[in-house]
């Protein structure tokens, strides 16, 4: 708890938890600790209590199949013995975001097949291993989950439209892939705006990935994505990894 004598500008000031979990001095609200072997473990004081949230949020995720194995470690930045500076910076920026997602947005845009979804999965896998409720979902999957909720017309938190929207708005970290792939409709623009505006106002950690240039978005959304006080925007114009010769990967 913040004591009245602690001013927020003091270097020792305690920052209240942004993820809504318990205030924990043991891990400084990171929800994880690093063990003697350097592995991330849920914080023994508060991280375990957060596990239900991690699971609840992950229910909707697009984090299946190959994505489960995509990590920072198997993201290559050296090809043919030459370091690719752009991919190297991209990897470092994604790692920094995963280390401290609170109050940060990371926006990646660019050509096909150059590792954007791989980095989304790597960030999600890192955070989930650390006990942080991170949701990795593609925009088409998110919209499908909402459409399904409209059809189901149930009231449970996990199945109702409002409950699902609430999860997307308040997930401690949201990693939204393939923005713009759904094609624009007034409904999908409205959904995206409601989610991103909520996350913007509450400074919730958000990673956004798209093939489209940011000008292609609703100006209200594009403007929030480019707020330099919060957001790092990186264009990834590296070559398509899928087309690299197998022996040069
Ligand atoms: N730098 C890299 N190191 C290792 N694997 C990579 C790298 N870049 C891409 N890949 C692999 O190439 C494949 C395509 O990458 P990914 O799905 O991340 O592309 P993308 O940028 O999301 O493309 P799209 O815009 O089509 O969605 C994946 O299997 C991914 O693991
Ligand atoms: Mg992708
Ligand atoms: Zn803790």
PDB file of C-alpha atoms and ligand atoms in Angstrom:
ATOM      1  CA  UNK A   1       0.000   0.000   0.000  1.00  0.00           C
ATOM      2  CA  UNK A   2       1.177   3.530  -0.709  1.00  0.00           C
ATOM      3  CA  UNK A   3       1.746   5.382   2.532  1.00  0.00           C
ATOM      4  CA  UNK A   4       0.690   9.044   2.663  1.00  0.00           C
ATOM      5  CA  UNK A   5       4.295  10.167   3.157  1.00  0.00           C
ATOM      6  CA  UNK A   6       5.430   8.560  -0.112  1.00  0.00           C
ATOM      7  CA  UNK A   7       5.241  11.038  -2.942  1.00  0.00           C
ATOM      8  CA  UNK A   8       4.744   9.481  -6.356  1.00  0.00           C
ATOM      9  CA  UNK A   9       7.850  11.177  -7.672  1.00  0.00           C
ATOM     10  CA  UNK A  10      10.032   9.552  -5.036  1.00  0.00           C
ATOM     11  CA  UNK A  11      12.200   6.804  -6.532  1.00  0.00           C
ATOM     12  CA  UNK A  12      10.977   4.409  -3.833  1.00  0.00           C
ATOM     13  CA  UNK A  13       7.333   5.232  -4.385  1.00  0.00           C
ATOM     14  CA  UNK A  14       5.194   2.162  -4.632  1.00  0.00           C
ATOM     15  CA  UNK A  15       3.086   1.986  -7.764  1.00  0.00           C
ATOM     16  CA  UNK A  16      -0.326   0.412  -7.244  1.00  0.00           C
ATOM     17  CA  UNK A  17      -1.014  -2.716  -9.324  1.00  0.00           C
ATOM     18  CA  UNK A  18      -2.403  -1.865 -12.722  1.00  0.00           C
ATOM     19  CA  UNK A  19      -3.696  -5.376 -13.437  1.00  0.00           C
ATOM     20  CA  UNK A  20      -6.241  -5.221 -10.647  1.00  0.00           C
ATOM     21  CA  UNK A  21      -4.538  -8.029  -8.731  1.00  0.00           C
ATOM     22  CA  UNK A  22      -3.408  -7.781  -5.112  1.00  0.00           C
ATOM     23  CA  UNK A  23      -0.717  -5.308  -4.138  1.00  0.00           C
ATOM     24  CA  UNK A  24       2.426  -7.389  -3.631  1.00  0.00           C
ATOM     25  CA  UNK A  25       5.710  -6.188  -2.205  1.00  0.00           C
ATOM     26  CA  UNK A  26       7.298  -9.582  -2.782  1.00  0.00           C
ATOM     27  CA  UNK A  27       7.349  -9.218  -6.562  1.00  0.00           C
ATOM     28  CA  UNK A  28       6.556  -5.490  -6.908  1.00  0.00           C
ATOM     29  CA  UNK A  29       3.313  -6.463  -8.663  1.00  0.00           C
ATOM     30  CA  UNK A  30       5.153  -8.202 -11.476  1.00  0.00           C
ATOM     31  CA  UNK A  31       3.360 -11.470 -10.551  1.00  0.00           C
ATOM     32  CA  UNK A  32       6.524 -13.453 -11.220  1.00  0.00           C
ATOM     33  CA  UNK A  33       9.939 -14.028  -9.723  1.00  0.00           C
ATOM     34  CA  UNK A  34      13.109 -15.378 -11.286  1.00  0.00           C
ATOM     35  CA  UNK A  35      14.471 -18.554  -9.726  1.00  0.00           C
ATOM     36  CA  UNK A  36      18.131 -19.537  -9.231  1.00  0.00           C
ATOM     37  CA  UNK A  37      18.223 -21.044 -12.746  1.00  0.00           C
ATOM     38  CA  UNK A  38      16.971 -17.799 -14.259  1.00  0.00           C
ATOM     39  CA  UNK A  39      13.497 -19.191 -15.018  1.00  0.00           C
ATOM     40  CA  UNK A  40      10.322 -17.201 -14.529  1.00  0.00           C
ATOM     41  CA  UNK A  41       7.983 -18.557 -11.843  1.00  0.00           C
ATOM     42  CA  UNK A  42       4.625 -17.206 -10.681  1.00  0.00           C
ATOM     43  CA  UNK A  43       5.198 -15.115  -7.548  1.00  0.00           C
ATOM     44  CA  UNK A  44       4.565 -17.378  -4.528  1.00  0.00           C
ATOM     45  CA  UNK A  45       2.707 -14.548  -2.767  1.00  0.00           C
ATOM     46  CA  UNK A  46       0.355 -13.324  -5.472  1.00  0.00           C
ATOM     47  CA  UNK A  47       1.139 -15.013  -8.782  1.00  0.00           C
ATOM     48  CA  UNK A  48      -0.692 -18.218  -7.997  1.00  0.00           C
ATOM     49  CA  UNK A  49      -3.842 -16.318  -7.092  1.00  0.00           C
ATOM     50  CA  UNK A  50      -3.629 -14.703 -10.505  1.00  0.00           C
ATOM     51  CA  UNK A  51      -3.560 -18.062 -12.281  1.00  0.00           C
ATOM     52  CA  UNK A  52      -7.359 -18.188 -12.677  1.00  0.00           C
ATOM     53  CA  UNK A  53      -7.215 -14.882 -14.527  1.00  0.00           C
ATOM     54  CA  UNK A  54      -4.460 -16.108 -16.837  1.00  0.00           C
ATOM     55  CA  UNK A  55      -6.608 -19.112 -17.723  1.00  0.00           C
ATOM     56  CA  UNK A  56      -9.835 -17.159 -18.075  1.00  0.00           C
ATOM     57  CA  UNK A  57      -8.226 -14.705 -20.442  1.00  0.00           C
ATOM     58  CA  UNK A  58      -6.379 -17.389 -22.422  1.00  0.00           C
ATOM     59  CA  UNK A  59      -9.682 -19.165 -23.170  1.00  0.00           C
ATOM     60  CA  UNK A  60     -10.239 -16.835 -26.105  1.00  0.00           C
ATOM     61  CA  UNK A  61      -6.696 -16.847 -27.389  1.00  0.00           C
ATOM     62  CA  UNK A  62      -5.361 -17.585 -30.852  1.00  0.00           C
ATOM     63  CA  UNK A  63      -2.235 -18.976 -29.149  1.00  0.00           C
ATOM     64  CA  UNK A  64      -2.459 -22.556 -30.422  1.00  0.00           C
ATOM     65  CA  UNK A  65      -0.301 -24.826 -32.568  1.00  0.00           C
ATOM     66  CA  UNK A  66       2.995 -23.378 -33.769  1.00  0.00           C
ATOM     67  CA  UNK A  67       2.507 -20.219 -31.709  1.00  0.00           C
ATOM     68  CA  UNK A  68       3.109 -22.125 -28.493  1.00  0.00           C
ATOM     69  CA  UNK A  69       6.683 -22.783 -29.611  1.00  0.00           C
ATOM     70  CA  UNK A  70       7.490 -19.292 -30.891  1.00  0.00           C
ATOM     71  CA  UNK A  71       9.818 -17.551 -28.475  1.00  0.00           C
ATOM     72  CA  UNK A  72      12.375 -14.738 -28.357  1.00  0.00           C
ATOM     73  CA  UNK A  73      15.085 -17.413 -28.379  1.00  0.00           C
ATOM     74  CA  UNK A  74      14.065 -18.945 -31.692  1.00  0.00           C
ATOM     75  CA  UNK A  75      13.521 -15.588 -33.401  1.00  0.00           C
ATOM     76  CA  UNK A  76      16.511 -15.250 -35.696  1.00  0.00           C
ATOM     77  CA  UNK A  77      18.286 -11.968 -36.298  1.00  0.00           C
ATOM     78  CA  UNK A  78      21.404 -13.299 -38.044  1.00  0.00           C
ATOM     79  CA  UNK A  79      21.184 -14.642 -41.583  1.00  0.00           C
ATOM     80  CA  UNK A  80      24.144 -15.941 -43.597  1.00  0.00           C
ATOM     81  CA  UNK A  81      26.401 -14.830 -40.744  1.00  0.00           C
ATOM     82  CA  UNK A  82      25.151 -11.221 -41.057  1.00  0.00           C
ATOM     83  CA  UNK A  83      23.190  -9.453 -38.362  1.00  0.00           C
ATOM     84  CA  UNK A  84      19.941  -7.891 -39.553  1.00  0.00           C
ATOM     85  CA  UNK A  85      19.785  -4.619 -37.584  1.00  0.00           C
ATOM     86  CA  UNK A  86      16.079  -4.087 -38.109  1.00  0.00           C
ATOM     87  CA  UNK A  87      15.121  -7.550 -36.835  1.00  0.00           C
ATOM     88  CA  UNK A  88      17.570  -7.167 -33.973  1.00  0.00           C
ATOM     89  CA  UNK A  89      15.940  -3.873 -32.879  1.00  0.00           C
ATOM     90  CA  UNK A  90      12.520  -5.383 -33.294  1.00  0.00           C
ATOM     91  CA  UNK A  91      13.407  -8.313 -31.075  1.00  0.00           C
ATOM     92  CA  UNK A  92      14.862  -6.032 -28.401  1.00  0.00           C
ATOM     93  CA  UNK A  93      11.805  -3.788 -28.472  1.00  0.00           C
ATOM     94  CA  UNK A  94       9.453  -6.764 -28.157  1.00  0.00           C
ATOM     95  CA  UNK A  95      11.523  -8.132 -25.255  1.00  0.00           C
ATOM     96  CA  UNK A  96      11.416  -4.752 -23.520  1.00  0.00           C
ATOM     97  CA  UNK A  97       7.645  -4.625 -23.963  1.00  0.00           C
ATOM     98  CA  UNK A  98       7.294  -8.130 -22.502  1.00  0.00           C
ATOM     99  CA  UNK A  99       9.478  -7.141 -19.544  1.00  0.00           C
ATOM    100  CA  UNK A 100       7.324  -4.084 -18.779  1.00  0.00           C
ATOM    101  CA  UNK A 101       4.024  -3.975 -20.651  1.00  0.00           C
ATOM    102  CA  UNK A 102       2.175  -1.771 -18.144  1.00  0.00           C
ATOM    103  CA  UNK A 103       1.429   1.646 -19.602  1.00  0.00           C
ATOM    104  CA  UNK A 104       3.042   0.741 -22.923  1.00  0.00           C
ATOM    105  CA  UNK A 105       1.773   0.086 -26.404  1.00  0.00           C
ATOM    106  CA  UNK A 106       3.799  -1.562 -29.136  1.00  0.00           C
ATOM    107  CA  UNK A 107       2.550  -1.235 -32.709  1.00  0.00           C
ATOM    108  CA  UNK A 108       4.177  -3.340 -35.452  1.00  0.00           C
ATOM    109  CA  UNK A 109       3.172  -2.981 -39.046  1.00  0.00           C
ATOM    110  CA  UNK A 110       4.567  -4.190 -42.307  1.00  0.00           C
ATOM    111  CA  UNK A 111       4.907  -6.782 -45.005  1.00  0.00           C
ATOM    112  CA  UNK A 112       3.856 -10.403 -44.827  1.00  0.00           C
ATOM    113  CA  UNK A 113       5.777 -13.255 -43.258  1.00  0.00           C
ATOM    114  CA  UNK A 114       8.512 -11.335 -41.485  1.00  0.00           C
ATOM    115  CA  UNK A 115       7.954 -12.405 -37.907  1.00  0.00           C
ATOM    116  CA  UNK A 116       5.256 -10.110 -36.550  1.00  0.00           C
ATOM    117  CA  UNK A 117       2.973 -12.909 -35.345  1.00  0.00           C
ATOM    118  CA  UNK A 118       6.014 -14.834 -34.113  1.00  0.00           C
ATOM    119  CA  UNK A 119       6.860 -11.890 -31.847  1.00  0.00           C
ATOM    120  CA  UNK A 120       3.230 -11.619 -30.672  1.00  0.00           C
ATOM    121  CA  UNK A 121       3.355 -15.267 -29.644  1.00  0.00           C
ATOM    122  CA  UNK A 122       6.771 -14.822 -28.019  1.00  0.00           C
ATOM    123  CA  UNK A 123       5.493 -11.902 -25.924  1.00  0.00           C
ATOM    124  CA  UNK A 124       2.351 -13.860 -24.959  1.00  0.00           C
ATOM    125  CA  UNK A 125       4.273 -17.030 -24.093  1.00  0.00           C
ATOM    126  CA  UNK A 126       6.752 -15.075 -21.977  1.00  0.00           C
ATOM    127  CA  UNK A 127       4.055 -13.222 -20.041  1.00  0.00           C
ATOM    128  CA  UNK A 128       1.850 -16.265 -19.506  1.00  0.00           C
ATOM    129  CA  UNK A 129       4.838 -18.289 -18.249  1.00  0.00           C
ATOM    130  CA  UNK A 130       5.419 -15.431 -15.823  1.00  0.00           C
ATOM    131  CA  UNK A 131       1.817 -15.603 -14.593  1.00  0.00           C
ATOM    132  CA  UNK A 132       0.576 -12.429 -16.274  1.00  0.00           C
ATOM    133  CA  UNK A 133      -2.863 -12.640 -17.835  1.00  0.00           C
ATOM    134  CA  UNK A 134      -1.958 -11.817 -21.424  1.00  0.00           C
ATOM    135  CA  UNK A 135      -4.417 -12.397 -24.229  1.00  0.00           C
ATOM    136  CA  UNK A 136      -3.045 -13.072 -27.712  1.00  0.00           C
ATOM    137  CA  UNK A 137      -5.870 -12.952 -30.208  1.00  0.00           C
ATOM    138  CA  UNK A 138      -6.252 -12.100 -33.870  1.00  0.00           C
ATOM    139  CA  UNK A 139      -8.803  -9.459 -34.781  1.00  0.00           C
ATOM    140  CA  UNK A 140     -10.807 -11.963 -36.890  1.00  0.00           C
ATOM    141  CA  UNK A 141     -10.934 -14.362 -33.891  1.00  0.00           C
ATOM    142  CA  UNK A 142     -11.954 -11.541 -31.565  1.00  0.00           C
ATOM    143  CA  UNK A 143     -14.803 -10.511 -33.852  1.00  0.00           C
ATOM    144  CA  UNK A 144     -15.867 -14.147 -34.286  1.00  0.00           C
ATOM    145  CA  UNK A 145     -15.995 -14.564 -30.486  1.00  0.00           C
ATOM    146  CA  UNK A 146     -18.278 -11.533 -30.264  1.00  0.00           C
ATOM    147  CA  UNK A 147     -20.511 -12.685 -33.131  1.00  0.00           C
ATOM    148  CA  UNK A 148     -20.805 -16.089 -31.480  1.00  0.00           C
ATOM    149  CA  UNK A 149     -21.769 -14.399 -28.204  1.00  0.00           C
ATOM    150  CA  UNK A 150     -24.574 -12.559 -29.994  1.00  0.00           C
ATOM    151  CA  UNK A 151     -25.862 -15.888 -31.326  1.00  0.00           C
ATOM    152  CA  UNK A 152     -25.570 -17.654 -27.973  1.00  0.00           C
ATOM    153  CA  UNK A 153     -27.432 -14.926 -26.095  1.00  0.00           C
ATOM    154  CA  UNK A 154     -26.337 -16.218 -22.697  1.00  0.00           C
ATOM    155  CA  UNK A 155     -25.632 -14.220 -19.589  1.00  0.00           C
ATOM    156  CA  UNK A 156     -22.539 -15.885 -18.153  1.00  0.00           C
ATOM    157  CA  UNK A 157     -19.503 -13.657 -17.948  1.00  0.00           C
ATOM    158  CA  UNK A 158     -17.491 -15.835 -20.319  1.00  0.00           C
ATOM    159  CA  UNK A 159     -20.200 -16.289 -22.915  1.00  0.00           C
ATOM    160  CA  UNK A 160     -22.097 -13.019 -23.044  1.00  0.00           C
ATOM    161  CA  UNK A 161     -21.215 -10.249 -25.471  1.00  0.00           C
ATOM    162  CA  UNK A 162     -20.667  -7.779 -22.631  1.00  0.00           C
ATOM    163  CA  UNK A 163     -18.557 -10.264 -20.673  1.00  0.00           C
ATOM    164  CA  UNK A 164     -16.316 -10.932 -23.664  1.00  0.00           C
ATOM    165  CA  UNK A 165     -15.995  -7.240 -24.459  1.00  0.00           C
ATOM    166  CA  UNK A 166     -15.053  -6.664 -20.837  1.00  0.00           C
ATOM    167  CA  UNK A 167     -12.288  -9.287 -21.118  1.00  0.00           C
ATOM    168  CA  UNK A 168     -10.893  -7.679 -24.286  1.00  0.00           C
ATOM    169  CA  UNK A 169     -11.050  -4.201 -22.743  1.00  0.00           C
ATOM    170  CA  UNK A 170      -9.547  -5.066 -19.383  1.00  0.00           C
ATOM    171  CA  UNK A 171      -7.112  -7.959 -20.028  1.00  0.00           C
ATOM    172  CA  UNK A 172      -3.919  -6.885 -18.229  1.00  0.00           C
ATOM    173  CA  UNK A 173      -2.086  -7.291 -21.541  1.00  0.00           C
ATOM    174  CA  UNK A 174      -3.782  -7.552 -24.943  1.00  0.00           C
ATOM    175  CA  UNK A 175      -1.838  -8.701 -27.998  1.00  0.00           C
ATOM    176  CA  UNK A 176      -3.979  -8.031 -31.028  1.00  0.00           C
ATOM    177  CA  UNK A 177      -2.741  -9.582 -34.266  1.00  0.00           C
ATOM    178  CA  UNK A 178      -3.898  -9.113 -37.874  1.00  0.00           C
ATOM    179  CA  UNK A 179      -5.704  -5.862 -37.377  1.00  0.00           C
ATOM    180  CA  UNK A 180      -7.405  -4.821 -40.584  1.00  0.00           C
ATOM    181  CA  UNK A 181      -7.499  -8.407 -41.900  1.00  0.00           C
ATOM    182  CA  UNK A 182     -11.204  -8.549 -41.118  1.00  0.00           C
ATOM    183  CA  UNK A 183     -12.023  -5.774 -43.588  1.00  0.00           C
ATOM    184  CA  UNK A 184     -13.656  -2.674 -42.208  1.00  0.00           C
ATOM    185  CA  UNK A 185     -17.279  -2.416 -41.296  1.00  0.00           C
ATOM    186  CA  UNK A 186     -18.868   0.207 -39.066  1.00  0.00           C
ATOM    187  CA  UNK A 187     -19.502  -2.550 -36.509  1.00  0.00           C
ATOM    188  CA  UNK A 188     -15.904  -3.853 -36.431  1.00  0.00           C
ATOM    189  CA  UNK A 189     -14.546  -0.280 -36.358  1.00  0.00           C
ATOM    190  CA  UNK A 190     -16.838   0.439 -33.407  1.00  0.00           C
ATOM    191  CA  UNK A 191     -15.692  -2.686 -31.548  1.00  0.00           C
ATOM    192  CA  UNK A 192     -12.040  -1.879 -32.136  1.00  0.00           C
ATOM    193  CA  UNK A 193     -12.501   1.719 -31.050  1.00  0.00           C
ATOM    194  CA  UNK A 194     -14.329   0.734 -27.861  1.00  0.00           C
ATOM    195  CA  UNK A 195     -11.568  -1.722 -26.897  1.00  0.00           C
ATOM    196  CA  UNK A 196      -8.607   0.451 -27.800  1.00  0.00           C
ATOM    197  CA  UNK A 197     -10.081   3.634 -26.374  1.00  0.00           C
ATOM    198  CA  UNK A 198     -10.688   1.912 -23.033  1.00  0.00           C
ATOM    199  CA  UNK A 199      -7.159   0.521 -23.015  1.00  0.00           C
ATOM    200  CA  UNK A 200      -5.752   3.878 -24.062  1.00  0.00           C
ATOM    201  CA  UNK A 201      -7.527   5.772 -21.301  1.00  0.00           C
ATOM    202  CA  UNK A 202      -6.472   3.206 -18.707  1.00  0.00           C
ATOM    203  CA  UNK A 203      -2.930   2.861 -20.021  1.00  0.00           C
ATOM    204  CA  UNK A 204      -3.195  -0.923 -20.324  1.00  0.00           C
ATOM    205  CA  UNK A 205      -0.357  -2.820 -22.008  1.00  0.00           C
ATOM    206  CA  UNK A 206      -1.313  -3.448 -25.631  1.00  0.00           C
ATOM    207  CA  UNK A 207       0.539  -4.846 -28.636  1.00  0.00           C
ATOM    208  CA  UNK A 208      -0.992  -4.292 -32.064  1.00  0.00           C
ATOM    209  CA  UNK A 209       0.081  -5.919 -35.314  1.00  0.00           C
ATOM    210  CA  UNK A 210      -1.116  -5.176 -38.806  1.00  0.00           C
ATOM    211  CA  UNK A 211      -0.212  -5.471 -42.486  1.00  0.00           C
ATOM    212  CA  UNK A 212      -1.916  -2.137 -43.146  1.00  0.00           C
ATOM    213  CA  UNK A 213      -0.383   1.287 -42.968  1.00  0.00           C
ATOM    214  CA  UNK A 214      -1.737   3.146 -39.950  1.00  0.00           C
ATOM    215  CA  UNK A 215      -3.400   5.738 -42.214  1.00  0.00           C
ATOM    216  CA  UNK A 216      -5.806   3.006 -43.303  1.00  0.00           C
ATOM    217  CA  UNK A 217      -7.464   2.998 -39.866  1.00  0.00           C
ATOM    218  CA  UNK A 218     -10.254   5.127 -38.483  1.00  0.00           C
ATOM    219  CA  UNK A 219      -8.401   8.380 -37.610  1.00  0.00           C
ATOM    220  CA  UNK A 220      -9.491   8.132 -33.960  1.00  0.00           C
ATOM    221  CA  UNK A 221      -7.815   4.711 -33.733  1.00  0.00           C
ATOM    222  CA  UNK A 222      -4.727   5.699 -35.746  1.00  0.00           C
ATOM    223  CA  UNK A 223      -4.187   8.751 -33.565  1.00  0.00           C
ATOM    224  CA  UNK A 224      -4.261   6.733 -30.313  1.00  0.00           C
ATOM    225  CA  UNK A 225      -1.888   4.133 -31.768  1.00  0.00           C
ATOM    226  CA  UNK A 226       0.616   6.866 -32.549  1.00  0.00           C
ATOM    227  CA  UNK A 227       0.586   8.742 -29.233  1.00  0.00           C
ATOM    228  CA  UNK A 228       4.306   8.969 -28.569  1.00  0.00           C
ATOM    229  CA  UNK A 229       3.701   9.330 -24.825  1.00  0.00           C
ATOM    230  CA  UNK A 230       2.563   5.713 -24.738  1.00  0.00           C
ATOM    231  CA  UNK A 231       3.288   3.943 -27.942  1.00  0.00           C
ATOM    232  CA  UNK A 232       6.264   2.712 -29.920  1.00  0.00           C
ATOM    233  CA  UNK A 233       5.465   2.264 -33.605  1.00  0.00           C
ATOM    234  CA  UNK A 234       7.814   0.158 -35.734  1.00  0.00           C
ATOM    235  CA  UNK A 235       7.606  -0.664 -39.390  1.00  0.00           C
ATOM    236  CA  UNK A 236       8.882  -4.162 -40.113  1.00  0.00           C
ATOM    237  CA  UNK A 237       9.979  -4.257 -43.739  1.00  0.00           C
ATOM    238  CA  UNK A 238      12.221  -7.306 -43.389  1.00  0.00           C
ATOM    239  CA  UNK A 239      12.013  -9.928 -46.100  1.00  0.00           C
ATOM    240  CA  UNK A 240       9.375 -12.679 -45.984  1.00  0.00           C
ATOM    241  CA  UNK A 241      10.857 -15.464 -43.840  1.00  0.00           C
ATOM    242  CA  UNK A 242       8.622 -17.994 -45.554  1.00  0.00           C
ATOM    243  CA  UNK A 243      10.453 -17.293 -48.830  1.00  0.00           C
ATOM    244  CA  UNK A 244      13.979 -17.529 -47.434  1.00  0.00           C
ATOM    245  CA  UNK A 245      15.717 -20.652 -48.774  1.00  0.00           C
ATOM    246  CA  UNK A 246      15.476 -23.394 -46.137  1.00  0.00           C
ATOM    247  CA  UNK A 247      19.284 -23.689 -45.847  1.00  0.00           C
ATOM    248  CA  UNK A 248      19.643 -19.934 -45.236  1.00  0.00           C
ATOM    249  CA  UNK A 249      17.209 -19.718 -42.315  1.00  0.00           C
TER     250      UNK A 249
HETATM  251  N1  LIG B   1      13.237 -13.812 -37.639  1.00  0.00           N
HETATM  252  C1  LIG B   1      12.640 -15.015 -37.605  1.00  0.00           C
HETATM  253  N2  LIG B   1      13.235 -16.050 -36.971  1.00  0.00           N
HETATM  254  C2  LIG B   1      12.655 -17.268 -36.938  1.00  0.00           C
HETATM  255  N3  LIG B   1      11.461 -17.546 -37.524  1.00  0.00           N
HETATM  256  C3  LIG B   1      10.823 -16.557 -38.173  1.00  0.00           C
HETATM  257  C4  LIG B   1      11.373 -15.242 -38.241  1.00  0.00           C
HETATM  258  N4  LIG B   1      10.523 -14.476 -38.956  1.00  0.00           N
HETATM  259  C5  LIG B   1       9.511 -15.263 -39.297  1.00  0.00           C
HETATM  260  N5  LIG B   1       9.674 -16.514 -38.831  1.00  0.00           N
HETATM  261  C6  LIG B   1       8.794 -17.671 -39.056  1.00  0.00           C
HETATM  262  O1  LIG B   1       8.195 -17.509 -40.341  1.00  0.00           O
HETATM  263  C7  LIG B   1       6.818 -17.803 -40.310  1.00  0.00           C
HETATM  264  C8  LIG B   1       6.022 -16.558 -40.689  1.00  0.00           C
HETATM  265  O2  LIG B   1       6.208 -15.573 -39.689  1.00  0.00           O
HETATM  266  P1  LIG B   1       4.993 -14.790 -38.996  1.00  0.00           P
HETATM  267  O3  LIG B   1       3.800 -15.661 -38.944  1.00  0.00           O
HETATM  268  O4  LIG B   1       5.476 -14.233 -37.718  1.00  0.00           O
HETATM  269  O5  LIG B   1       4.793 -13.645 -40.081  1.00  0.00           O
HETATM  270  P2  LIG B   1       3.899 -12.331 -40.034  1.00  0.00           P
HETATM  271  O6  LIG B   1       4.823 -11.161 -40.083  1.00  0.00           O
HETATM  272  O7  LIG B   1       2.944 -12.408 -38.912  1.00  0.00           O
HETATM  273  O8  LIG B   1       3.150 -12.475 -41.443  1.00  0.00           O
HETATM  274  P3  LIG B   1       1.657 -12.104 -41.874  1.00  0.00           P
HETATM  275  O9  LIG B   1       1.702 -10.632 -42.093  1.00  0.00           O
HETATM  276  O10 LIG B   1       1.467 -12.874 -43.134  1.00  0.00           O
HETATM  277  O11 LIG B   1       0.742 -12.508 -40.780  1.00  0.00           O
HETATM  278  C9  LIG B   1       6.538 -18.308 -38.905  1.00  0.00           C
HETATM  279  O12 LIG B   1       6.634 -19.702 -38.912  1.00  0.00           O
HETATM  280  C10 LIG B   1       7.650 -17.699 -38.049  1.00  0.00           C
HETATM  281  O13 LIG B   1       7.984 -18.508 -36.932  1.00  0.00           O
HETATM  282 MG1  LIG B   2       0.917 -12.733 -38.868  1.00  0.00          MG
HETATM  283 ZN1  LIG B   3       3.775 -11.067  -5.843  1.00  0.00          ZN
END
